[in-house]
Backbone as numpy.savetxt, mean C-alpha at the origin, in Angstrom:
# Nx Ny Nz CAx CAy CAz Cx Cy Cz
19.55 -28.22 -34.06 18.70 -27.02 -34.06 19.58 -25.77 -34.06
19.18 -24.79 -34.86 19.95 -23.56 -34.91 20.01 -22.92 -33.53
21.21 -22.40 -33.18 21.41 -21.88 -31.83 20.44 -20.77 -31.49
20.19 -19.79 -32.41 19.29 -18.67 -32.11 17.87 -19.15 -31.88
17.43 -20.15 -32.67 16.09 -20.68 -32.50 15.98 -21.41 -31.16
17.04 -22.15 -30.84 17.07 -22.88 -29.57 17.00 -21.91 -28.41
17.74 -20.83 -28.49 17.73 -19.83 -27.41 16.35 -19.18 -27.28
15.71 -18.93 -28.42 14.37 -18.32 -28.39 13.38 -19.24 -27.70
13.43 -20.54 -28.07 12.53 -21.51 -27.43 12.80 -21.62 -25.95
14.09 -21.61 -25.58 14.46 -21.71 -24.17 13.92 -20.51 -23.40
14.03 -19.33 -23.99 13.51 -18.12 -23.34 12.00 -18.22 -23.13
11.29 -18.74 -24.12 9.84 -18.89 -24.00 9.48 -19.86 -22.88
10.22 -20.97 -22.81 9.97 -21.96 -21.76 10.21 -21.36 -20.40
11.32 -20.64 -20.26 11.63 -20.01 -18.96 10.56 -19.01 -18.57
10.05 -18.26 -19.53 9.02 -17.26 -19.24 7.77 -17.94 -18.70
7.39 -19.06 -19.33 6.21 -19.80 -18.87 6.43 -20.32 -17.46
7.64 -20.83 -17.22 7.94 -21.32 -15.86 7.87 -20.21 -14.84
8.38 -19.06 -15.19 8.35 -17.93 -14.24 6.92 -17.52 -13.93
6.08 -17.50 -14.94 4.69 -17.12 -14.72 3.99 -18.12 -13.81
4.37 -19.39 -13.92 3.78 -20.40 -13.06 4.28 -20.27 -11.63
5.56 -19.89 -11.51 6.16 -19.80 -10.18 5.66 -18.58 -9.43
5.54 -17.46 -10.14 5.09 -16.21 -9.51 3.57 -16.13 -9.63
2.86 -16.49 -8.60 1.41 -16.44 -8.61 0.93 -15.01 -8.51
-0.32 -14.78 -8.90 -0.88 -13.41 -8.81 -0.83 -12.89 -7.39
-1.09 -13.76 -6.42 -1.15 -13.29 -5.03 0.20 -13.00 -4.43
1.28 -13.48 -5.04 2.57 -13.22 -4.43 3.70 -13.87 -5.19
4.86 -13.95 -4.57 6.04 -14.47 -5.21 6.40 -15.80 -4.58
6.61 -16.79 -5.36 6.97 -18.10 -4.84 8.47 -18.31 -4.93
8.97 -19.12 -4.01 10.40 -19.39 -4.01 10.72 -20.69 -4.73
9.76 -21.25 -5.49 9.96 -22.53 -6.15 11.27 -22.66 -6.88
11.26 -22.60 -8.22 12.48 -22.71 -8.99 12.76 -21.39 -9.72
12.30 -20.31 -9.14 12.50 -19.01 -9.77 13.97 -18.63 -9.75
14.38 -17.89 -10.76 15.75 -17.41 -10.79 15.95 -16.33 -9.73
17.17 -16.12 -9.34 17.49 -15.04 -8.42 17.35 -13.72 -9.18
16.59 -12.79 -8.61 16.29 -11.54 -9.30 17.11 -10.41 -8.71
17.68 -9.58 -9.59 18.48 -8.47 -9.11 18.47 -7.34 -10.15
19.04 -6.22 -9.73 19.04 -5.02 -10.56 19.65 -5.28 -11.93
18.99 -4.72 -12.95 19.48 -4.87 -14.32 18.76 -5.95 -15.09
18.04 -6.83 -14.37 17.32 -7.90 -15.04 15.95 -7.40 -15.49
15.38 -8.12 -16.46 14.04 -7.79 -16.94 13.34 -9.06 -17.37
12.01 -8.99 -17.45 11.26 -10.15 -17.87 9.93 -10.28 -17.16
9.20 -11.36 -17.49 7.88 -11.58 -16.91 7.94 -11.78 -15.41
9.02 -12.42 -14.93 9.13 -12.65 -13.49 9.35 -11.34 -12.73
10.08 -10.41 -13.34 10.26 -9.09 -12.72 8.93 -8.36 -12.68
8.20 -8.46 -13.79 6.88 -7.82 -13.88 5.96 -8.32 -12.76
5.94 -9.65 -12.57 5.08 -10.23 -11.54 5.56 -9.87 -10.14
6.88 -9.79 -9.96 7.42 -9.35 -8.67 6.93 -7.94 -8.36
6.99 -7.06 -9.34 6.56 -5.68 -9.14 5.07 -5.59 -8.84
4.28 -6.41 -9.52 2.84 -6.40 -9.25 2.57 -6.90 -7.83
3.38 -7.86 -7.35 3.23 -8.34 -5.98 3.55 -7.23 -4.98
4.57 -6.44 -5.28 4.92 -5.31 -4.40 3.79 -4.29 -4.37
3.17 -4.07 -5.53 2.04 -3.15 -5.59 0.88 -3.69 -4.74
0.64 -5.02 -4.81 -0.42 -5.62 -4.02 -0.15 -5.45 -2.53
1.11 -5.32 -2.17 1.48 -5.09 -0.77 1.29 -3.63 -0.38
0.91 -2.79 -1.33 0.61 -1.40 -1.01 1.69 -0.40 -1.38
2.76 -0.87 -2.03 3.84 0.04 -2.40 3.54 0.72 -3.73
3.89 1.99 -3.83 3.77 2.71 -5.09 4.98 2.39 -5.95
4.75 1.82 -7.11 5.85 1.33 -7.92 5.43 1.29 -9.39
6.36 1.65 -10.26 6.12 1.53 -11.69 6.30 0.07 -12.10
5.26 -0.52 -12.67 5.30 -1.93 -13.10 5.67 -1.97 -14.57
6.95 -2.26 -14.84 7.42 -2.25 -16.22 8.26 -3.47 -16.59
8.44 -4.40 -15.65 9.20 -5.60 -15.95 10.70 -5.40 -15.95
11.16 -4.24 -15.46 12.58 -3.94 -15.40 13.00 -3.77 -13.93
13.97 -4.53 -13.50 14.44 -4.46 -12.11 15.43 -3.30 -12.01
14.88 -2.10 -11.75 15.71 -0.91 -11.65 15.91 -0.47 -10.22
16.34 0.77 -10.05 16.65 1.28 -8.72 15.42 1.36 -7.83
14.26 1.64 -8.43 13.03 1.75 -7.65 12.67 0.41 -7.03
12.70 -0.64 -7.82 12.41 -1.99 -7.32 13.45 -2.42 -6.31
14.71 -2.18 -6.61 15.79 -2.55 -5.70 15.64 -1.87 -4.35
15.27 -0.60 -4.36 15.10 0.15 -3.13 14.00 -0.43 -2.26
12.87 -0.81 -2.88 11.76 -1.39 -2.12 12.13 -2.76 -1.56
12.81 -3.57 -2.36 13.23 -4.89 -1.87 14.19 -4.73 -0.69
15.11 -3.79 -0.80 16.06 -3.54 0.30 15.31 -3.11 1.56
14.31 -2.26 1.39 13.51 -1.79 2.53 12.79 -2.96 3.20
12.20 -3.84 2.39 11.50 -5.00 2.94 12.47 -5.94 3.64
13.62 -6.18 3.02 14.62 -7.07 3.64 15.05 -6.54 4.99
15.28 -5.24 5.06 15.70 -4.63 6.33 14.61 -4.79 7.39
13.36 -4.64 6.96 12.23 -4.73 7.89 12.07 -6.13 8.45
12.28 -7.16 7.62 12.05 -8.54 8.06 13.32 -9.21 8.58
14.41 -8.46 8.65 15.62 -8.99 9.26 16.54 -9.77 8.33
16.41 -9.55 7.03 17.31 -10.20 6.07 18.43 -9.23 5.68
19.48 -9.77 5.07 20.56 -8.92 4.58 20.00 -8.00 3.50
20.08 -6.68 3.69 19.47 -5.74 2.73 20.32 -5.54 1.49
20.34 -6.56 0.63 21.18 -6.47 -0.57 20.38 -6.14 -1.83
19.05 -6.06 -1.71 18.23 -5.72 -2.87 18.07 -6.83 -3.88
18.48 -8.05 -3.52 18.41 -9.20 -4.41 17.31 -10.15 -3.94
16.48 -10.62 -4.85 15.41 -11.54 -4.50 15.86 -12.98 -4.73
16.35 -13.58 -3.65 16.70 -14.99 -3.67 15.62 -15.78 -2.96
15.96 -17.01 -2.55 14.98 -17.90 -1.93 14.39 -17.31 -0.66
15.25 -16.81 0.24 14.76 -16.29 1.51 13.86 -15.07 1.33
14.28 -14.17 0.47 13.47 -12.97 0.23 12.14 -13.33 -0.41
12.15 -14.26 -1.35 10.90 -14.68 -2.00 9.95 -15.29 -0.98
10.48 -16.09 -0.04 9.65 -16.69 1.00 9.03 -15.63 1.89
9.82 -14.62 2.25 9.30 -13.54 3.09 8.23 -12.73 2.36
8.43 -12.52 1.07 7.41 -11.81 0.29 6.10 -12.59 0.29
6.19 -13.91 0.19 5.00 -14.75 0.25 4.27 -14.57 1.57
5.05 -14.51 2.65 4.45 -14.33 3.98 3.76 -12.97 4.08
4.38 -11.96 3.48 3.84 -10.61 3.58 2.56 -10.43 2.78
2.37 -11.29 1.77 1.16 -11.19 0.97 -0.07 -11.38 1.85
0.04 -12.24 2.88 -1.02 -12.33 3.86 -0.92 -11.08 4.71
-1.93 -10.25 4.64 -1.88 -8.96 5.29 -1.76 -9.10 6.80
-0.86 -8.34 7.39 -0.69 -8.32 8.84 -1.09 -6.92 9.32
-2.16 -6.87 10.11 -2.71 -5.59 10.54 -2.48 -5.37 12.03
-1.78 -4.28 12.41 -1.60 -4.00 13.84 -2.88 -3.42 14.44
-3.34 -4.03 15.53 -4.59 -3.59 16.16 -4.37 -3.37 17.64
-4.82 -2.23 18.15 -4.73 -1.92 19.58 -6.00 -2.37 20.27
-5.86 -3.25 21.24 -7.00 -3.83 21.94 -7.78 -2.75 22.69
-9.11 -2.81 22.57 -10.01 -1.88 23.26 -10.78 -2.65 24.34
-11.39 -1.90 25.27 -12.23 -2.53 26.29 -13.34 -3.33 25.62
-13.55 -4.55 26.08 -14.61 -5.40 25.55 -14.19 -6.28 24.40
-12.97 -6.11 23.89 -12.49 -6.95 22.78 -12.22 -8.38 23.26
-12.46 -9.33 22.37 -12.01 -10.71 22.58 -11.62 -11.28 21.23
-10.90 -12.39 21.24 -10.36 -12.93 20.00 -11.46 -13.38 19.03
-12.55 -13.88 19.56 -13.63 -14.32 18.68 -14.20 -13.16 17.88
-14.46 -12.05 18.58 -14.99 -10.87 17.88 -14.00 -10.32 16.87
-12.70 -10.28 17.25 -11.69 -9.76 16.34 -11.55 -10.65 15.11
-11.60 -11.97 15.33 -11.49 -12.90 14.21 -12.65 -12.72 13.24
-13.85 -12.54 13.77 -15.02 -12.33 12.91 -14.92 -11.01 12.17
-14.43 -9.98 12.87 -14.35 -8.65 12.28 -13.37 -8.62 11.12
-12.24 -9.33 11.27 -11.18 -9.27 10.26 -11.13 -10.51 9.37
-12.20 -11.31 9.41 -12.32 -12.43 8.48 -11.14 -13.40 8.59
-10.75 -13.70 9.83 -9.67 -14.66 10.07 -10.13 -15.61 11.17
-9.21 -16.29 11.85 -9.59 -17.24 12.90 -8.89 -16.91 14.21
-9.48 -17.40 15.31 -8.88 -17.22 16.63 -7.50 -17.86 16.66
-7.38 -19.04 16.05 -6.10 -19.75 16.04 -5.02 -18.94 15.32
-5.38 -18.33 14.18 -4.41 -17.53 13.43 -3.88 -16.38 14.28
-4.80 -15.66 14.94 -4.39 -14.52 15.75 -3.55 -14.98 16.93
-4.01 -16.02 17.61 -3.31 -16.51 18.79 -1.92 -17.02 18.45
-1.82 -17.80 17.37 -0.52 -18.37 16.97 0.45 -17.29 16.54
-0.02 -16.35 15.72 0.87 -15.31 15.20 1.45 -14.45 16.31
0.64 -14.21 17.35 1.07 -13.34 18.45 1.68 -14.09 19.63
1.72 -15.44 19.52 2.30 -16.24 20.60 1.58 -16.06 21.93
0.24 -15.99 21.89 -0.54 -15.74 23.10 -0.60 -17.00 23.96
-0.12 -16.90 25.18 -0.16 -18.04 26.11 -1.56 -18.21 26.70
-2.24 -17.09 26.87 -3.61 -17.12 27.39 -4.50 -16.30 26.47
-5.06 -16.93 25.42 -5.86 -16.20 24.42 -7.09 -15.52 25.01
-7.53 -15.97 26.19 -8.73 -15.40 26.79 -8.44 -14.11 27.54
-7.16 -13.77 27.67 -6.81 -12.57 28.43 -6.19 -11.53 27.52
-6.98 -10.52 27.17 -6.50 -9.40 26.37 -6.56 -8.15 27.23
-5.53 -7.32 27.12 -5.45 -6.10 27.91 -5.66 -4.87 27.04
-6.51 -3.95 27.46 -6.68 -2.71 26.70 -5.33 -2.02 26.49
-5.07 -1.60 25.26 -3.80 -0.99 24.94 -2.78 -1.96 24.37
-3.05 -3.25 24.52 -2.16 -4.29 23.98 -2.25 -4.27 22.45
-1.11 -4.41 21.79 -1.09 -4.41 20.32 -1.02 -5.85 19.81
-2.00 -6.22 19.00 -2.03 -7.53 18.37 -1.76 -7.36 16.88
-1.09 -8.35 16.30 -0.87 -8.36 14.85 -1.80 -9.41 14.26
-2.75 -8.93 13.45 -3.82 -9.80 12.97 -3.57 -10.19 11.52
-3.32 -11.49 11.25 -3.15 -11.94 9.87 -4.51 -12.12 9.22
-4.71 -11.48 8.08 -5.96 -11.64 7.36 -5.66 -12.04 5.93
-6.65 -12.56 5.26 -6.43 -13.13 3.94 -6.47 -12.14 2.80
-7.02 -10.95 3.05 -7.09 -9.99 1.95 -7.23 -8.58 2.47
-6.73 -7.64 1.69 -6.89 -6.24 2.04 -8.36 -5.85 1.94
-9.12 -6.54 1.10 -10.54 -6.25 0.97 -11.26 -6.48 2.29
-10.93 -7.59 2.97 -11.55 -7.87 4.27 -11.18 -6.80 5.28
-9.93 -6.39 5.25 -9.46 -5.35 6.16 -10.17 -4.03 5.88
-10.29 -3.70 4.62 -10.95 -2.46 4.24 -12.40 -2.46 4.67
-13.07 -3.61 4.46 -14.47 -3.71 4.83 -14.65 -3.51 6.33
-13.77 -4.11 7.12 -13.89 -4.02 8.57 -13.66 -2.60 9.06
-12.58 -1.97 8.59 -12.27 -0.62 9.05 -13.31 0.38 8.57
-13.84 0.14 7.37 -14.79 1.07 6.77 -16.09 1.14 7.56
-16.43 0.06 8.28 -17.66 0.06 9.05 -17.54 0.93 10.28
-16.32 1.33 10.64 -16.12 2.08 11.88 -15.64 3.51 11.64
-15.52 3.93 10.39 -15.00 5.26 10.11 -15.79 5.89 8.96
-16.46 6.99 9.26 -17.24 7.70 8.25 -16.43 8.85 7.69
-16.36 8.93 6.36 -15.56 9.98 5.72 -16.43 10.89 4.86
-15.91 12.07 4.58 -16.54 12.98 3.64 -15.50 13.41 2.62
-15.97 13.92 1.48 -15.06 14.32 0.43 -14.15 15.45 0.92
-12.85 15.33 0.67 -11.90 16.35 1.14 -11.94 17.63 0.33
-12.43 17.54 -0.90 -12.54 18.72 -1.75 -13.63 18.45 -2.78
-14.30 19.49 -3.20 -15.35 19.34 -4.20 -14.74 19.42 -5.60
-15.05 18.43 -6.41 -14.52 18.40 -7.77 -14.71 17.03 -8.39
-14.43 16.92 -9.66 -14.57 15.65 -10.35 -13.32 14.80 -10.22
-13.50 13.49 -10.28 -12.37 12.56 -10.22 -11.73 12.50 -11.60
-10.52 13.02 -11.70 -9.83 13.06 -12.99 -8.98 11.82 -13.24
-8.65 11.08 -12.19 -7.90 9.83 -12.33 -8.26 8.94 -11.16
-8.63 7.70 -11.47 -9.11 6.79 -10.44 -8.03 5.96 -9.78
-8.47 5.06 -8.93 -7.58 4.17 -8.18 -7.25 2.94 -9.03
-5.99 2.52 -8.99 -5.60 1.30 -9.69 -4.63 1.58 -10.82
-4.51 0.63 -11.71 -3.55 0.76 -12.81 -4.02 1.79 -13.83
-3.07 2.56 -14.34 -3.36 3.59 -15.33 -2.10 3.86 -16.13
-2.24 4.60 -17.21 -1.07 5.11 -17.92 -0.70 6.43 -17.25
0.52 6.49 -16.72 0.93 7.68 -15.98 0.88 8.91 -16.89
0.26 10.02 -16.42 0.09 11.19 -17.29 1.39 11.86 -17.72
2.49 11.61 -17.00 3.77 12.22 -17.35 4.74 11.19 -17.90
4.88 10.06 -17.19 5.85 9.04 -17.61 5.36 8.23 -18.80
4.01 8.19 -18.99 3.39 7.46 -20.10 3.63 5.97 -20.05
3.82 5.41 -18.83 3.95 3.97 -18.69 2.85 3.45 -17.77
2.69 2.12 -17.72 1.66 1.52 -16.87 2.10 1.65 -15.42
1.23 2.21 -14.60 1.61 2.56 -13.24 0.42 2.36 -12.32
0.68 1.90 -11.10 -0.40 1.74 -10.14 -0.60 3.04 -9.37
-1.82 3.56 -9.42 -2.15 4.80 -8.72 -2.86 4.43 -7.42
-2.23 4.77 -6.29 -2.74 4.35 -4.99 -3.80 5.25 -4.40
-4.37 6.15 -5.19 -5.41 7.04 -4.69 -6.30 7.51 -5.82
-7.00 8.62 -5.58 -7.79 9.23 -6.65 -7.37 10.70 -6.78
-7.37 11.19 -8.00 -7.10 12.61 -8.25 -8.42 13.34 -8.37
-8.56 14.39 -7.58 -9.78 15.20 -7.62 -9.40 16.57 -8.18
-9.91 16.89 -9.36 -9.58 18.16 -10.01 -10.28 19.31 -9.31
-9.53 20.37 -9.05 -10.08 21.57 -8.42 -9.13 22.73 -8.69
-9.64 23.96 -8.73 -8.78 25.12 -8.98 -7.74 25.29 -7.88
-6.59 25.79 -8.26 -5.54 26.04 -7.28 -6.05 27.01 -6.21
-5.77 26.69 -4.94 -6.22 27.51 -3.84 -7.52 27.04 -3.21
-8.18 26.04 -3.82 -9.41 25.49 -3.24 -9.11 24.87 -1.89
-10.02 25.03 -0.94 -9.81 24.49 0.41 -9.84 22.96 0.39
-8.86 22.36 1.09 -8.81 20.92 1.28 -9.20 20.64 2.73
-10.19 19.79 2.93 -10.71 19.53 4.27 -10.40 18.10 4.72
-10.28 17.93 6.03 -10.03 16.61 6.60 -11.21 15.70 6.32
-10.96 14.54 5.73 -12.03 13.61 5.39 -12.65 12.99 6.63
-11.89 12.95 7.71 -12.37 12.43 8.99 -11.53 13.07 10.09
-12.03 13.04 11.30 -11.27 13.59 12.43 -10.02 12.75 12.66
-8.94 13.40 13.08 -7.72 12.66 13.33 -6.61 13.57 13.80
-5.39 13.04 13.77 -4.21 13.78 14.22 -3.20 13.86 13.08
-2.58 15.02 12.92 -1.59 15.22 11.87 -0.30 14.48 12.24
0.10 13.53 11.41 1.32 12.77 11.71 2.44 13.05 10.70
2.11 13.76 9.62 3.15 14.08 8.64 2.76 15.34 7.88
3.70 16.26 7.76 3.50 17.48 6.98 4.81 17.78 6.27
4.74 18.10 4.98 5.97 18.45 4.29 5.99 17.97 2.86
7.15 18.09 2.24 7.31 17.72 0.84 7.72 16.26 0.73
6.95 15.49 -0.06 7.24 14.07 -0.26 7.60 13.79 -1.71
8.53 14.56 -2.26 9.01 14.31 -3.62 7.92 14.45 -4.65
7.67 13.37 -5.42 6.65 13.41 -6.48 5.26 13.72 -5.95
5.01 13.39 -4.67 3.69 13.61 -4.07 3.51 15.07 -3.66
4.56 15.84 -3.73 4.48 17.26 -3.45 4.27 17.59 -1.99
3.76 18.77 -1.74 3.49 19.23 -0.38 2.26 18.49 0.13
2.43 17.73 1.21 1.36 16.83 1.62 1.05 16.94 3.10
-0.11 16.40 3.45 -0.56 16.26 4.84 -1.03 14.82 5.02
-0.69 14.21 6.17 -1.16 12.86 6.48 -1.84 12.88 7.84
-3.06 12.33 7.89 -3.82 12.25 9.13 -3.91 10.81 9.61
-3.74 10.60 10.90 -3.94 9.30 11.52 -5.34 9.25 12.13
-6.08 8.19 11.81 -7.42 8.00 12.34 -7.47 6.73 13.17
-8.63 6.34 13.62 -8.77 5.12 14.40 -8.63 3.89 13.51
-8.32 2.75 14.11 -8.27 1.49 13.38 -7.10 1.35 12.44
-6.03 2.12 12.65 -4.87 2.01 11.78 -5.04 2.66 10.42
-6.06 3.50 10.28 -6.35 4.16 9.01 -5.65 5.51 8.93
-5.04 5.81 7.79 -4.47 7.13 7.54 -5.05 7.68 6.24
-5.18 9.00 6.17 -5.58 9.65 4.92 -4.46 10.57 4.47
-4.24 10.62 3.16 -3.13 11.34 2.57 -3.66 12.37 1.58
-3.10 13.59 1.65 -3.54 14.70 0.82 -2.31 15.29 0.13
-2.19 15.10 -1.19 -0.96 15.48 -1.88 -1.10 16.58 -2.91
0.05 17.16 -3.30 0.19 18.20 -4.32 -0.35 19.56 -3.87
-0.48 19.78 -2.57 -1.04 21.04 -2.07 -0.12 22.23 -2.38
-0.73 23.42 -2.47 0.04 24.64 -2.64 0.44 25.23 -1.28
-0.38 24.93 -0.26 -0.10 25.46 1.07 -0.72 24.54 2.11
0.00 24.34 3.23 -0.50 23.54 4.33 -0.88 24.48 5.47
-2.05 24.23 6.08 -2.58 25.13 7.10 -2.60 24.52 8.50
-1.95 23.37 8.66 -1.88 22.71 9.97 -0.44 22.37 10.29
-0.20 21.97 11.53 1.15 21.62 11.98 1.19 20.19 12.48
2.38 19.62 12.48 2.58 18.26 12.96 2.08 18.15 14.39
1.27 17.12 14.65 0.75 16.88 15.99 -0.61 17.49 16.25
-1.09 18.37 15.36 -2.40 18.99 15.55 -3.51 17.94 15.49
-4.54 18.13 16.30 -5.76 17.33 16.19 -6.76 18.14 15.39
-7.38 17.50 14.40 -8.32 18.22 13.53 -9.66 17.50 13.50
-10.70 18.25 13.24 -12.05 17.71 13.14 -12.40 17.45 11.68
-13.32 16.52 11.47 -13.80 16.26 10.12 -14.35 17.55 9.51
-13.92 17.85 8.29 -14.38 19.04 7.61 -13.53 20.28 7.85
-12.54 20.17 8.75 -11.66 21.31 9.02 -10.71 21.51 7.85
-10.49 22.77 7.47 -9.58 23.07 6.36 -8.15 22.81 6.81
-7.42 22.00 6.05 -6.05 21.63 6.42 -5.02 22.08 5.38
-5.47 22.39 4.16 -4.52 22.76 3.11 -5.28 23.43 1.97
-4.51 23.86 0.95 -5.08 24.45 -0.25 -4.60 23.66 -1.47
-5.48 23.43 -2.40 -5.15 22.66 -3.60 -4.00 23.32 -4.36
-3.10 22.49 -4.90 -2.00 23.01 -5.69 -1.55 22.02 -6.74
-0.32 22.19 -7.20 0.25 21.30 -8.21 1.73 21.07 -7.92
2.08 21.02 -6.63 3.48 20.76 -6.25 3.82 19.30 -6.51
5.11 19.02 -6.59 5.55 17.67 -6.89 5.39 17.37 -8.36
5.13 16.11 -8.69 4.97 15.69 -10.08 3.49 15.76 -10.44
3.09 16.84 -11.06 1.68 17.05 -11.38 1.55 17.83 -12.68
0.51 17.50 -13.45 0.28 18.20 -14.72 -0.61 19.42 -14.54
-1.28 19.52 -13.40 -2.17 20.64 -13.14 -2.66 20.58 -11.70
-3.42 21.57 -11.31 -3.92 21.64 -9.94 -4.93 20.53 -9.66
-4.69 19.79 -8.60 -5.62 18.75 -8.16 -5.20 18.24 -6.79
-6.07 17.48 -6.15 -5.74 16.81 -4.89 -5.59 15.32 -5.16
-4.45 14.76 -4.79 -4.25 13.31 -4.84 -4.61 12.80 -3.45
-5.78 12.18 -3.34 -6.30 11.73 -2.04 -6.15 10.22 -1.92
-5.55 9.79 -0.80 -5.31 8.37 -0.59 -5.77 7.95 0.81
-6.17 6.68 0.90 -6.52 6.07 2.19 -5.66 4.82 2.34
-5.03 4.70 3.50 -4.23 3.51 3.78 -4.70 2.86 5.08
-4.65 1.55 5.10 -4.83 0.79 6.33 -3.51 0.09 6.58
-2.80 0.53 7.61 -1.42 0.08 7.75 -0.63 0.60 6.57
0.02 -0.30 5.83 0.79 0.10 4.65 0.03 -0.13 3.35
-1.22 -0.56 3.46 -1.98 -0.92 2.27 -2.89 0.23 1.82
-2.84 0.55 0.54 -3.78 1.53 -0.01 -5.10 0.82 -0.30
-6.21 1.55 -0.16 -7.53 1.04 -0.54 -8.19 2.08 -1.42
-9.23 1.67 -2.10 -9.90 2.57 -3.03 -10.75 3.59 -2.25
-10.42 4.88 -2.33 -11.18 5.89 -1.59 -12.66 5.94 -1.98
-12.99 5.57 -3.22 -14.38 5.62 -3.65 -15.25 4.61 -2.91
-14.62 3.59 -2.31 -15.37 2.63 -1.50 -15.69 3.19 -0.12
-15.06 4.30 0.22 -15.22 4.89 1.55 -15.99 6.20 1.55
-15.92 6.92 0.45 -16.56 8.24 0.39 -18.04 8.11 0.07
-18.85 9.04 0.59 -20.31 8.95 0.35 -20.67 9.24 -1.11
């Protein structure tokens, strides 16, 4: 067989194998090749989509560049692996574990494992085992539990029942949540929020009551404000022209916190509004009235 034809067939076979190894829900450590910066292919593409499913903002282009390497290094550091930015067997296994969402929950008066398991669509055994609870019947208010759940959808549904939001600014949705062609880069990109078009200087209001935990410039996201709410929920307000609150402030729902702008990477004035539960983004349209 001609060498070039043989190489082409081999590449096709490897691509099929990679697609089988990297499931939609996550990355498998089966017989996948070791992935590192400079590589490209279907397996890199699936790795990037898995990172997006974990809630990271990332360009999904099938190229293992600095952006992907940086996120892998961050994850490795978090889970206690050598932060080399290379996806080998150990890193792939950890990514698989992370695909099962782990939600930090602060125990309240009256909580018990049965109620928490029902609320987060998991089991008492899962919660007890993950947290190493010697006495599952004894929970203390203020105690932090890490709750493994099977999907961000279940987490979103649970948190959404306990937090009422209102629109942060009046305007039309110019770009929705999920995959899109980036308006500037012109590549396929996951958008972790919604863009609400509004004239520059329009008042931006807190979607729910909370505490300001971040204020400042976040690169492409521009001048932003982040609010912490109950249940591990945060709301993010990006591309503002001016911020009207300070770090640590407590704000009420509907309070003006910023003015619409086009700071950061933006084609025009709008608010990039995001909702996160832990590190996971959820679709704001599922939460807004």
